[in-house]
mmCIF file of C-alpha atoms in Angstrom:
data_model
loop_
_atom_site.group_PDB
_atom_site.id
_atom_site.type_symbol
_atom_site.label_atom_id
_atom_site.label_comp_id
_atom_site.label_asym_id
_atom_site.label_seq_id
_atom_site.Cartn_x
_atom_site.Cartn_y
_atom_site.Cartn_z
ATOM 1 C CA MET A 389 0.664 -31.689 -7.007
ATOM 2 C CA HIS A 390 0.657 -28.900 -8.903
ATOM 3 C CA LYS A 391 3.093 -25.942 -7.695
ATOM 4 C CA ILE A 392 2.504 -22.031 -7.743
ATOM 5 C CA ALA A 393 5.109 -19.388 -7.473
ATOM 6 C CA LEU A 394 3.823 -16.124 -5.733
ATOM 7 C CA VAL A 395 6.332 -13.962 -6.879
ATOM 8 C CA ALA A 396 6.936 -10.518 -5.498
ATOM 9 C CA ILE A 397 8.433 -7.661 -6.978
ATOM 10 C CA SER A 398 9.307 -5.059 -4.590
ATOM 11 C CA GLY A 399 11.212 -1.662 -4.227
ATOM 12 C CA VAL A 400 11.545 1.469 -5.807
ATOM 13 C CA ARG A 401 14.285 2.669 -7.708
ATOM 14 C CA VAL A 402 13.532 6.760 -8.035
ATOM 15 C CA LYS A 403 14.767 8.331 -11.508
ATOM 16 C CA ASP A 404 15.785 12.149 -10.257
ATOM 17 C CA GLN A 405 18.811 11.384 -8.354
ATOM 18 C CA GLU A 406 18.506 15.234 -7.077
ATOM 19 C CA LEU A 407 15.133 14.812 -6.035
ATOM 20 C CA ALA A 408 16.841 10.835 -4.636
ATOM 21 C CA GLN A 409 19.487 12.890 -2.522
ATOM 22 C CA VAL A 410 16.890 14.927 -1.357
ATOM 23 C CA GLY A 411 14.963 12.551 -0.119
ATOM 24 C CA LEU A 412 17.683 10.210 1.894
ATOM 25 C CA THR A 413 18.702 13.006 4.179
ATOM 26 C CA LEU A 414 15.172 12.525 5.632
ATOM 27 C CA PRO A 415 14.970 10.496 9.076
ATOM 28 C CA GLY A 416 11.683 9.531 8.018
ATOM 29 C CA PHE A 417 12.152 9.331 4.949
ATOM 30 C CA ILE A 418 14.808 6.747 5.380
ATOM 31 C CA GLU A 419 13.400 4.000 7.784
ATOM 32 C CA ARG A 420 9.586 4.393 6.049
ATOM 33 C CA SER A 421 11.953 3.186 3.236
ATOM 34 C CA ARG A 422 14.106 0.941 5.152
ATOM 35 C CA VAL A 423 10.319 -1.215 6.117
ATOM 36 C CA ILE A 424 8.764 -0.975 3.525
ATOM 37 C CA SER A 425 11.784 -2.636 1.446
ATOM 38 C CA SER A 426 11.399 -4.995 4.446
ATOM 39 C CA LEU A 427 7.795 -6.130 4.773
ATOM 40 C CA PRO A 428 6.633 -9.308 3.095
ATOM 41 C CA SER A 429 3.566 -8.366 0.425
ATOM 42 C CA LEU A 430 0.686 -9.862 2.884
ATOM 43 C CA GLY A 431 -1.163 -10.143 -0.433
ATOM 44 C CA LEU A 432 -0.052 -12.816 -2.042
ATOM 45 C CA LEU A 433 0.713 -14.461 1.435
ATOM 46 C CA THR A 434 -2.904 -13.858 1.896
ATOM 47 C CA LEU A 435 -3.434 -15.162 -1.771
ATOM 48 C CA ALA A 436 -1.595 -18.281 -0.628
ATOM 49 C CA ALA A 437 -3.993 -18.993 2.204
ATOM 50 C CA HIS A 438 -7.328 -19.396 -0.270
ATOM 51 C CA VAL A 439 -4.395 -21.539 -3.387
ATOM 52 C CA PRO A 440 -6.426 -24.872 -3.446
ATOM 53 C CA ASN A 441 -5.408 -27.681 -0.876
ATOM 54 C CA ASN A 442 -3.995 -29.643 -3.449
ATOM 55 C CA TRP A 443 -1.117 -26.819 -4.846
ATOM 56 C CA GLU A 444 2.290 -26.616 -3.412
ATOM 57 C CA CYS A 445 3.067 -22.661 -2.430
ATOM 58 C CA THR A 446 6.343 -20.803 -2.286
ATOM 59 C CA TYR A 447 6.935 -16.793 -2.162
ATOM 60 C CA ILE A 448 9.404 -15.305 -4.207
ATOM 61 C CA GLU A 449 10.420 -12.605 -3.637
ATOM 62 C CA ALA A 450 12.458 -10.420 -6.665
ATOM 63 C CA SER A 451 13.940 -7.074 -5.065
ATOM 64 C CA GLU A 452 17.410 -5.332 -7.290
ATOM 65 C CA SER A 453 17.091 -8.852 -10.202
ATOM 66 C CA ILE A 454 14.457 -10.265 -11.277
ATOM 67 C CA ASP A 455 16.794 -13.051 -11.778
ATOM 68 C CA PRO A 456 17.172 -15.145 -9.386
ATOM 69 C CA ALA A 457 13.830 -15.099 -9.180
ATOM 70 C CA TYR A 458 13.751 -16.342 -12.846
ATOM 71 C CA THR A 459 16.077 -18.970 -12.668
ATOM 72 C CA ARG A 460 14.874 -20.938 -9.307
ATOM 73 C CA ILE A 461 11.043 -20.690 -11.015
ATOM 74 C CA LEU A 462 11.974 -22.526 -14.262
ATOM 75 C CA THR A 463 14.873 -25.098 -11.824
ATOM 76 C CA ASP A 464 12.272 -26.086 -9.494
ATOM 77 C CA GLY A 465 9.117 -26.368 -11.966
ATOM 78 C CA TYR A 466 6.169 -24.367 -11.668
ATOM 79 C CA ASP A 467 2.132 -24.394 -13.498
ATOM 80 C CA VAL A 468 0.757 -21.489 -12.876
ATOM 81 C CA VAL A 469 3.626 -17.906 -11.598
ATOM 82 C CA ALA A 470 1.503 -14.803 -9.922
ATOM 83 C CA ILE A 471 3.466 -12.705 -10.279
ATOM 84 C CA SER A 472 2.356 -9.263 -7.710
ATOM 85 C CA SER A 473 4.374 -5.777 -8.309
ATOM 86 C CA LEU A 474 3.862 -2.003 -7.296
ATOM 87 C CA ALA A 475 3.856 0.452 -10.722
ATOM 88 C CA ALA A 476 7.199 1.363 -10.265
ATOM 89 C CA ARG A 477 8.051 -1.724 -10.473
ATOM 90 C CA ILE A 478 6.447 -2.802 -13.170
ATOM 91 C CA ASP A 479 8.110 -3.207 -16.594
ATOM 92 C CA ASP A 480 10.248 -5.827 -14.204
ATOM 93 C CA ALA A 481 7.378 -7.518 -13.352
ATOM 94 C CA TYR A 482 6.476 -8.398 -17.279
ATOM 95 C CA HIS A 483 10.116 -8.930 -18.321
ATOM 96 C CA LEU A 484 10.187 -11.805 -16.403
ATOM 97 C CA ALA A 485 6.362 -12.875 -17.370
ATOM 98 C CA ASP A 486 7.346 -12.178 -20.675
ATOM 99 C CA ARG A 487 10.960 -14.856 -20.478
ATOM 100 C CA LEU A 488 8.749 -17.032 -18.405
ATOM 101 C CA ARG A 489 5.993 -17.314 -20.882
ATOM 102 C CA LYS A 490 8.935 -17.664 -23.326
ATOM 103 C CA ASN A 491 9.597 -20.849 -21.452
ATOM 104 C CA GLY A 492 6.012 -22.679 -21.293
ATOM 105 C CA ARG A 493 4.854 -21.267 -17.825
ATOM 106 C CA PHE A 494 1.451 -20.365 -16.901
ATOM 107 C CA VAL A 495 1.428 -16.667 -15.867
ATOM 108 C CA ALA A 496 -1.024 -14.220 -13.643
ATOM 109 C CA MET A 497 -0.975 -11.355 -12.164
ATOM 110 C CA GLY A 498 -2.835 -9.257 -10.167
ATOM 111 C CA GLY A 499 -2.363 -6.284 -7.710
ATOM 112 C CA LEU A 500 -3.436 -2.562 -7.652
ATOM 113 C CA HIS A 501 -1.236 -1.994 -11.277
ATOM 114 C CA VAL A 502 -2.928 -4.143 -12.661
ATOM 115 C CA THR A 503 -6.337 -3.740 -12.051
ATOM 116 C CA ALA A 504 -6.255 0.230 -13.552
ATOM 117 C CA CYS A 505 -4.700 -0.748 -16.478
ATOM 118 C CA PRO A 506 -5.281 -4.241 -16.940
ATOM 119 C CA GLN A 507 -5.672 -4.284 -21.157
ATOM 120 C CA GLU A 508 -1.918 -3.246 -20.154
ATOM 121 C CA ALA A 509 -1.356 -6.081 -18.435
ATOM 122 C CA ALA A 510 -2.156 -8.702 -20.854
ATOM 123 C CA GLN A 511 0.259 -8.565 -23.060
ATOM 124 C CA HIS A 512 2.075 -10.128 -20.634
ATOM 125 C CA ALA A 513 0.002 -12.548 -18.603
ATOM 126 C CA ASP A 514 -2.171 -15.636 -19.286
ATOM 127 C CA THR A 515 -4.944 -14.880 -16.588
ATOM 128 C CA ILE A 516 -4.529 -11.202 -15.297
ATOM 129 C CA ILE A 517 -6.630 -11.032 -11.817
ATOM 130 C CA GLN A 518 -8.262 -7.955 -11.274
ATOM 131 C CA GLY A 519 -9.362 -6.205 -8.205
ATOM 132 C CA GLU A 520 -9.926 -8.710 -4.566
ATOM 133 C CA GLY A 521 -7.105 -12.705 -5.735
ATOM 134 C CA GLU A 522 -8.430 -13.840 -2.619
ATOM 135 C CA ARG A 523 -11.922 -16.018 -4.552
ATOM 136 C CA ALA A 524 -10.026 -15.574 -7.743
ATOM 137 C CA ILE A 525 -6.987 -17.256 -7.216
ATOM 138 C CA HIS A 526 -8.767 -20.371 -5.978
ATOM 139 C CA ALA A 527 -10.479 -20.629 -9.163
ATOM 140 C CA CYS A 528 -7.953 -19.551 -11.959
ATOM 141 C CA LEU A 529 -6.136 -22.409 -10.313
ATOM 142 C CA LYS A 530 -9.214 -24.924 -10.455
ATOM 143 C CA ASP A 531 -9.626 -23.880 -14.093
ATOM 144 C CA PHE A 532 -5.889 -24.538 -14.589
ATOM 145 C CA GLU A 533 -6.597 -27.833 -13.014
ATOM 146 C CA ASN A 534 -9.616 -28.729 -15.774
ATOM 147 C CA GLY A 535 -8.030 -26.523 -18.249
ATOM 148 C CA THR A 536 -10.324 -23.921 -19.354
ATOM 149 C CA THR A 537 -8.978 -21.181 -17.347
ATOM 150 C CA ARG A 538 -9.994 -17.004 -18.512
ATOM 151 C CA ALA A 539 -8.272 -14.042 -19.222
ATOM 152 C CA VAL A 540 -9.392 -12.052 -16.773
ATOM 153 C CA TYR A 541 -11.336 -12.539 -13.414
ATOM 154 C CA ASN A 542 -12.928 -9.573 -11.526
ATOM 155 C CA SER A 543 -13.717 -9.655 -8.853
ATOM 156 C CA LEU A 544 -15.144 -5.331 -9.405
ATOM 157 C CA GLN A 545 -17.529 -6.958 -11.946
ATOM 158 C CA THR A 546 -18.358 -9.983 -11.102
ATOM 159 C CA PRO A 547 -20.334 -10.606 -7.829
ATOM 160 C CA GLY A 548 -19.332 -14.697 -7.507
ATOM 161 C CA LEU A 549 -15.738 -13.363 -6.260
ATOM 162 C CA ARG A 550 -15.617 -10.495 -3.823
ATOM 163 C CA PHE A 551 -13.989 -11.515 -0.934
ATOM 164 C CA ASP A 552 -16.206 -11.574 2.373
ATOM 165 C CA PHE A 553 -13.823 -10.827 5.925
ATOM 166 C CA LYS A 554 -16.125 -13.685 7.200
ATOM 167 C CA ASP A 555 -14.336 -16.358 5.102
ATOM 168 C CA SER A 556 -10.757 -14.498 5.939
ATOM 169 C CA LYS A 557 -7.985 -17.078 6.419
ATOM 170 C CA VAL A 558 -5.188 -16.862 7.478
ATOM 171 C CA PRO A 559 -2.343 -15.544 4.824
ATOM 172 C CA ARG A 560 1.107 -18.169 4.526
ATOM 173 C CA TYR A 561 2.815 -16.675 7.350
ATOM 174 C CA ASP A 562 5.083 -20.431 7.448
ATOM 175 C CA LEU A 563 6.600 -19.221 3.930
ATOM 176 C CA LEU A 564 9.139 -16.748 5.224
ATOM 177 C CA ASN A 565 12.197 -17.109 6.250
ATOM 178 C CA LEU A 566 11.669 -14.967 9.081
ATOM 179 C CA SER A 567 15.016 -13.531 9.389
ATOM 180 C CA LYS A 568 14.279 -10.967 6.523
ATOM 181 C CA TYR A 569 12.241 -9.429 8.305
ATOM 182 C CA ASN A 570 12.008 -6.753 11.073
ATOM 183 C CA ARG A 571 7.571 -7.011 11.147
ATOM 184 C CA LEU A 572 5.228 -8.915 10.174
ATOM 185 C CA THR A 573 1.714 -7.438 8.675
ATOM 186 C CA ILE A 574 -1.734 -8.456 8.932
ATOM 187 C CA GLN A 575 -4.919 -6.628 7.721
ATOM 188 C CA THR A 576 -7.650 -5.375 9.375
ATOM 189 C CA SER A 577 -10.600 -3.469 7.305
ATOM 190 C CA ARG A 578 -9.614 -3.253 3.095
ATOM 191 C CA GLY A 579 -10.357 0.584 1.329
ATOM 192 C CA CYS A 580 -10.912 3.635 3.248
ATOM 193 C CA PRO A 581 -14.563 5.832 2.441
ATOM 194 C CA LEU A 582 -12.793 9.257 2.135
ATOM 195 C CA ASN A 583 -11.681 8.198 -1.743
ATOM 196 C CA CYS A 584 -8.976 11.463 -1.654
ATOM 197 C CA SER A 585 -8.131 11.548 -5.557
ATOM 198 C CA PHE A 586 -4.719 10.462 -5.646
ATOM 199 C CA CYS A 587 -5.627 7.164 -4.172
ATOM 200 C CA ALA A 588 -6.487 4.448 -5.989
ATOM 201 C CA ALA A 589 -6.841 1.610 -3.111
ATOM 202 C CA SER A 590 -10.662 1.959 -2.527
ATOM 203 C CA LYS A 591 -11.127 2.694 -6.708
ATOM 204 C CA THR A 592 -9.311 -0.857 -7.522
ATOM 205 C CA ILE A 593 -8.939 -2.934 -5.467
ATOM 206 C CA SER A 594 -12.462 -2.769 -3.393
ATOM 207 C CA THR A 595 -14.919 -0.344 -1.398
ATOM 208 C CA TYR A 596 -14.638 -0.211 2.607
ATOM 209 C CA LYS A 597 -15.323 -3.035 5.055
ATOM 210 C CA LYS A 598 -13.840 -4.503 7.974
ATOM 211 C CA LYS A 599 -12.614 -8.162 8.882
ATOM 212 C CA PRO A 600 -14.417 -9.460 11.772
ATOM 213 C CA ILE A 601 -12.663 -9.745 15.141
ATOM 214 C CA LYS A 602 -12.242 -12.883 15.391
ATOM 215 C CA HIS A 603 -10.273 -13.878 12.099
ATOM 216 C CA ILE A 604 -7.685 -11.143 13.587
ATOM 217 C CA ARG A 605 -7.436 -13.378 16.861
ATOM 218 C CA SER A 606 -6.557 -15.776 14.321
ATOM 219 C CA GLU A 607 -4.215 -13.944 12.538
ATOM 220 C CA LEU A 608 -2.103 -12.219 15.776
ATOM 221 C CA ASP A 609 -2.576 -16.256 17.117
ATOM 222 C CA ALA A 610 -0.305 -16.980 14.338
ATOM 223 C CA ILE A 611 1.951 -14.566 14.303
ATOM 224 C CA LEU A 612 3.073 -15.420 18.332
ATOM 225 C CA LYS A 613 3.663 -19.031 17.960
ATOM 226 C CA ILE A 614 6.289 -18.199 14.934
ATOM 227 C CA TRP A 615 7.319 -14.582 16.690
ATOM 228 C CA PRO A 616 6.113 -13.730 20.068
ATOM 229 C CA ASP A 617 7.900 -10.146 19.930
ATOM 230 C CA ALA A 618 7.128 -9.016 16.555
ATOM 231 C CA PHE A 619 6.809 -5.911 15.693
ATOM 232 C CA ILE A 620 2.635 -5.776 14.001
ATOM 233 C CA GLU A 621 2.062 -3.183 10.938
ATOM 234 C CA LEU A 622 -1.455 -2.833 9.847
ATOM 235 C CA ALA A 623 -1.790 -3.042 6.453
ATOM 236 C CA ASP A 624 -5.166 -1.047 6.268
ATOM 237 C CA ASP A 625 -5.985 2.039 4.350
ATOM 238 C CA ASN A 626 -7.355 3.985 7.295
ATOM 239 C CA THR A 627 -7.615 1.554 10.047
ATOM 240 C CA PHE A 628 -9.958 3.668 12.927
ATOM 241 C CA ILE A 629 -13.082 4.624 10.514
ATOM 242 C CA ASP A 630 -15.337 2.824 13.143
ATOM 243 C CA LYS A 631 -14.628 3.740 16.013
ATOM 244 C CA ARG A 632 -16.698 1.220 17.559
ATOM 245 C CA TRP A 633 -14.830 -1.386 15.635
ATOM 246 C CA SER A 634 -11.205 0.325 16.237
ATOM 247 C CA LYS A 635 -12.126 0.057 20.468
ATOM 248 C CA GLU A 636 -12.308 -3.991 19.681
ATOM 249 C CA LEU A 637 -9.533 -4.684 17.685
ATOM 250 C CA VAL A 638 -7.187 -1.911 20.295
ATOM 251 C CA GLN A 639 -8.415 -3.745 23.212
ATOM 252 C CA LEU A 640 -7.866 -7.162 21.065
ATOM 253 C CA LEU A 641 -4.093 -6.109 20.961
ATOM 254 C CA SER A 642 -4.096 -5.129 23.842
ATOM 255 C CA GLU A 643 -4.008 -9.020 25.108
ATOM 256 C CA TYR A 644 -0.896 -9.710 23.122
ATOM 257 C CA PRO A 645 2.737 -8.898 24.041
ATOM 258 C CA PHE A 646 3.197 -6.528 21.067
ATOM 259 C CA LYS A 647 4.138 -3.012 19.341
ATOM 260 C CA TRP A 648 2.307 -2.133 16.959
ATOM 261 C CA PHE A 649 1.871 0.700 13.556
ATOM 262 C CA THR A 650 -0.519 1.620 11.710
ATOM 263 C CA GLU A 651 -1.985 4.208 9.482
ATOM 264 C CA SER A 652 -5.175 6.624 10.221
ATOM 265 C CA ASP A 653 -6.963 10.238 9.708
ATOM 266 C CA ILE A 654 -6.913 12.726 12.307
ATOM 267 C CA SER A 655 -9.983 11.732 13.798
ATOM 268 C CA VAL A 656 -8.399 9.557 15.512
ATOM 269 C CA ALA A 657 -7.995 12.350 17.677
ATOM 270 C CA ASP A 658 -11.633 13.583 19.259
ATOM 271 C CA ASN A 659 -11.189 9.986 20.822
ATOM 272 C CA ASP A 660 -10.027 10.078 23.847
ATOM 273 C CA SER A 661 -11.007 6.880 25.605
ATOM 274 C CA LEU A 662 -9.571 5.329 21.851
ATOM 275 C CA LEU A 663 -6.735 7.345 22.061
ATOM 276 C CA GLU A 664 -5.892 5.910 25.949
ATOM 277 C CA ALA A 665 -7.023 1.857 24.859
ATOM 278 C CA LEU A 666 -4.090 2.703 21.764
ATOM 279 C CA ALA A 667 -1.179 4.102 24.508
ATOM 280 C CA ASP A 668 -2.620 0.995 26.492
ATOM 281 C CA SER A 669 -2.523 -1.659 23.351
ATOM 282 C CA GLY A 670 1.177 -1.221 22.691
ATOM 283 C CA CYS A 671 0.903 1.165 19.258
ATOM 284 C CA ALA A 672 4.217 2.839 19.191
ATOM 285 C CA GLN A 673 2.696 5.623 16.207
ATOM 286 C CA VAL A 674 0.127 6.144 13.520
ATOM 287 C CA LEU A 675 0.835 7.631 10.083
ATOM 288 C CA ILE A 676 -1.434 10.170 9.387
ATOM 289 C CA GLY A 677 -2.141 11.673 5.776
ATOM 290 C CA PHE A 678 -2.514 15.848 6.506
ATOM 291 C CA GLU A 679 -1.269 15.822 2.742
ATOM 292 C CA SER A 680 -0.441 20.177 3.447
ATOM 293 C CA VAL A 681 -0.206 22.389 5.205
ATOM 294 C CA ASN A 682 -2.785 25.243 3.196
ATOM 295 C CA GLN A 683 -5.954 24.763 3.438
ATOM 296 C CA ALA A 684 -6.578 25.114 -1.036
ATOM 297 C CA PRO A 685 -5.291 22.383 -1.527
ATOM 298 C CA LEU A 686 -7.472 19.970 0.233
ATOM 299 C CA VAL A 687 -11.220 21.406 -1.259
ATOM 300 C CA SER A 688 -11.824 18.913 -3.375
ATOM 301 C CA ILE A 689 -9.310 16.345 -2.383
ATOM 302 C CA ASP A 690 -11.833 14.047 -1.262
ATOM 303 C CA GLN A 691 -15.415 13.807 -0.727
ATOM 304 C CA ASN A 692 -17.252 16.239 1.456
ATOM 305 C CA ASN A 693 -13.865 17.958 2.135
ATOM 306 C CA TRP A 694 -13.268 16.504 4.370
ATOM 307 C CA LYS A 695 -9.534 17.206 5.125
ATOM 308 C CA ALA A 696 -10.018 20.946 4.694
ATOM 309 C CA ARG A 697 -12.998 21.138 7.087
ATOM 310 C CA ARG A 698 -10.527 19.762 8.957
ATOM 311 C CA TRP A 699 -7.133 21.536 8.579
ATOM 312 C CA SER A 700 -7.580 24.398 11.249
ATOM 313 C CA ARG A 701 -7.183 21.566 13.552
ATOM 314 C CA TYR A 702 -4.251 19.968 12.851
ATOM 315 C CA ILE A 703 -1.762 20.649 14.756
ATOM 316 C CA GLU A 704 -3.686 21.002 17.656
ATOM 317 C CA SER A 705 -5.297 17.191 17.025
ATOM 318 C CA ILE A 706 -0.795 16.096 15.872
ATOM 319 C CA ARG A 707 -0.069 17.438 20.420
ATOM 320 C CA LYS A 708 -3.132 15.590 21.179
ATOM 321 C CA ILE A 709 -2.061 12.412 19.887
ATOM 322 C CA GLN A 710 1.265 12.436 21.421
ATOM 323 C CA SER A 711 0.235 13.387 24.482
ATOM 324 C CA PHE A 712 -0.994 10.092 25.171
ATOM 325 C CA GLY A 713 2.660 8.764 24.418
ATOM 326 C CA ILE A 714 1.929 7.926 20.732
ATOM 327 C CA SER A 715 3.779 9.181 17.830
ATOM 328 C CA VAL A 716 2.403 10.488 14.732
ATOM 329 C CA ASN A 717 4.630 10.286 10.830
ATOM 330 C CA GLY A 718 3.042 12.952 9.481
ATOM 331 C CA CYS A 719 2.773 13.279 5.350
ATOM 332 C CA PHE A 720 2.999 15.798 3.197
ATOM 333 C CA ILE A 721 2.350 16.371 -0.429
ATOM 334 C CA LEU A 722 4.716 19.495 -2.392
ATOM 335 C CA GLY A 723 3.289 20.126 -5.737
ATOM 336 C CA HIS A 724 -0.870 20.081 -5.678
ATOM 337 C CA ASP A 725 -2.209 22.918 -7.604
ATOM 338 C CA GLY A 726 -2.828 25.418 -4.736
ATOM 339 C CA ASP A 727 0.600 24.819 -4.312
ATOM 340 C CA ASP A 728 3.171 28.583 -4.780
ATOM 341 C CA PRO A 729 6.375 28.434 -3.287
ATOM 342 C CA SER A 730 5.762 29.961 0.516
ATOM 343 C CA VAL A 731 4.475 25.923 0.607
ATOM 344 C CA PHE A 732 8.443 24.824 1.525
ATOM 345 C CA GLN A 733 8.670 27.973 4.286
ATOM 346 C CA LYS A 734 4.909 27.189 5.424
ATOM 347 C CA THR A 735 5.518 23.564 5.751
ATOM 348 C CA TYR A 736 8.931 23.715 7.197
ATOM 349 C CA GLU A 737 7.180 26.427 10.223
ATOM 350 C CA PHE A 738 4.384 23.448 10.810
ATOM 351 C CA ILE A 739 6.801 21.365 11.551
ATOM 352 C CA GLN A 740 8.521 22.531 14.003
ATOM 353 C CA GLU A 741 5.736 24.186 15.767
ATOM 354 C CA SER A 742 4.114 20.892 15.319
ATOM 355 C CA GLY A 743 6.045 18.921 17.212
ATOM 356 C CA LEU A 744 5.476 16.041 15.199
ATOM 357 C CA SER A 745 7.469 13.228 15.644
ATOM 358 C CA GLU A 746 8.541 12.252 12.535
ATOM 359 C CA VAL A 747 7.824 13.500 8.603
ATOM 360 C CA GLN A 748 7.429 12.241 4.979
ATOM 361 C CA ILE A 749 7.333 15.023 2.233
ATOM 362 C CA THR A 750 6.384 13.457 -0.864
ATOM 363 C CA LEU A 751 5.721 14.909 -4.117
ATOM 364 C CA LEU A 752 2.258 14.584 -5.007
ATOM 365 C CA THR A 753 2.269 11.708 -7.633
ATOM 366 C CA PRO A 754 -0.563 10.723 -10.336
ATOM 367 C CA PHE A 755 -0.349 6.643 -10.312
ATOM 368 C CA PRO A 756 -2.771 5.151 -12.750
ATOM 369 C CA GLY A 757 -6.236 4.858 -12.115
ATOM 370 C CA THR A 758 -6.327 7.388 -9.881
ATOM 371 C CA ASP A 759 -9.531 10.171 -9.560
ATOM 372 C CA LEU A 760 -5.371 12.569 -9.984
ATOM 373 C CA TYR A 761 -4.472 10.408 -12.984
ATOM 374 C CA HIS A 762 -7.597 11.002 -14.956
ATOM 375 C CA ARG A 763 -7.692 15.066 -14.467
ATOM 376 C CA LEU A 764 -4.070 15.145 -15.575
ATOM 377 C CA ASN A 765 -4.333 13.645 -17.965
ATOM 378 C CA ARG A 766 -7.288 15.725 -19.354
ATOM 379 C CA GLU A 767 -6.219 18.414 -18.442
ATOM 380 C CA ASP A 768 -2.805 17.252 -20.729
ATOM 381 C CA ARG A 769 -0.730 17.800 -17.523
ATOM 382 C CA LEU A 770 0.766 14.923 -17.670
ATOM 383 C CA PHE A 771 5.081 14.735 -19.311
ATOM 384 C CA LYS A 772 3.687 11.519 -20.493
ATOM 385 C CA GLU A 773 0.779 8.806 -20.797
ATOM 386 C CA THR A 774 2.698 6.201 -19.313
ATOM 387 C CA PHE A 775 5.328 6.687 -16.991
ATOM 388 C CA TRP A 776 5.339 4.006 -14.743
ATOM 389 C CA ASP A 777 9.543 3.752 -13.724
ATOM 390 C CA GLN A 778 8.579 7.131 -12.221
ATOM 391 C CA CYS A 779 5.906 6.329 -9.628
ATOM 392 C CA THR A 780 8.138 6.976 -6.293
ATOM 393 C CA LEU A 781 6.872 9.271 -4.986
ATOM 394 C CA PHE A 782 10.345 11.694 -5.577
ATOM 395 C CA ASP A 783 9.791 11.890 -9.157
ATOM 396 C CA LEU A 784 7.790 15.075 -10.958
ATOM 397 C CA THR A 785 5.500 13.917 -13.506
ATOM 398 C CA PHE A 786 3.440 16.339 -14.106
ATOM 399 C CA HIS A 787 3.053 19.892 -15.062
ATOM 400 C CA PRO A 788 2.953 21.772 -11.483
ATOM 401 C CA LYS A 789 0.057 24.620 -11.681
ATOM 402 C CA GLY A 790 1.171 27.027 -8.545
ATOM 403 C CA MET A 791 5.058 26.994 -9.986
ATOM 404 C CA SER A 792 7.508 25.853 -12.458
ATOM 405 C CA ALA A 793 8.453 22.244 -12.304
ATOM 406 C CA GLU A 794 12.951 24.452 -11.635
ATOM 407 C CA GLN A 795 10.988 25.515 -8.924
ATOM 408 C CA LEU A 796 8.905 22.163 -7.640
ATOM 409 C CA ILE A 797 12.427 19.738 -7.894
ATOM 410 C CA PRO A 798 15.012 22.065 -6.724
ATOM 411 C CA SER A 799 13.500 23.915 -3.313
ATOM 412 C CA MET A 800 12.208 19.978 -2.289
ATOM 413 C CA ASN A 801 15.521 20.279 -0.473
ATOM 414 C CA PHE A 802 14.158 22.858 2.313
#
């Protein structure tokens, strides 16, 4: 039997210590950072479910150091190592891959960053997976058995590798040591039709699509068996796009004893019956990307100025959602082209007036593969072309337009 190690490189290290200290004084940021760092990689657990049956799978996390993962992989004798990493830790992922390849291990790499920077990643891997990985990992491992692996498996360009949610399998939660986690994740939809300029999800993985309710039920049943009182986080980019399907989803969740969390856009406030169902189903919180308290930066941030057109109803919508007993975690980004030094006081006043339960405030970050990155690169506004270890949301990587970097960074401590 062949053996594959699925390695998640997790965690970020903020480079700007002044901003790191600011971030660490925000309760919402502290809690959300703790949650994210304690989440297993749903992507790799999902891929594990699609590995051929004649392969033995192991899930490995490398957080602070890659050395323990490296030693374990060599000791346990894996044939293939599949590595996924956030942009901020991609250099660690490359270093691990290089060391493993020098010791004769076959390395595959995938994920958002690898999809956005394939030529860069290809220098460190035997094969790269771009886009969705379910069919690609299966094809890659079968090719490995036959000695015919390809350099690239790209679902964005190869129709046969695009994944249909009707073929979903339950993620391999059985590979986890559950004592390490405070919640588990499921994915009910993939992508987002808003296509915000700073978001890479729909451009580097998949267009928007929903998972059939029966498959979500199977995943919830699997979690119920191993963790009856689990807290569930929906790993969706924007859960409630399709309101009819959303009501079916929420009805399903109401049948389980779980408390749960998800991300949404502000339109969830428009539907009273959906809000009632959310409250009754155990929804503890929704995270909503408001992006800015000013309307100007919202213009052209997404398709059809969707957020800009809803800006005037932000406070009304927050209050309405929270009136149903569902807390709102509001996300704001500083450093937009429409921001000037007044944005800090305006953001503070908005937070106070709206009564948001929790708040996340970060810096605008041009992740590779996004429209934002390409625009700032064309405008020669990036400090440097590659800055992946600074893709932390708390490191400034470009020249702001409405204020200087010297004005922006100290003012984060408002």
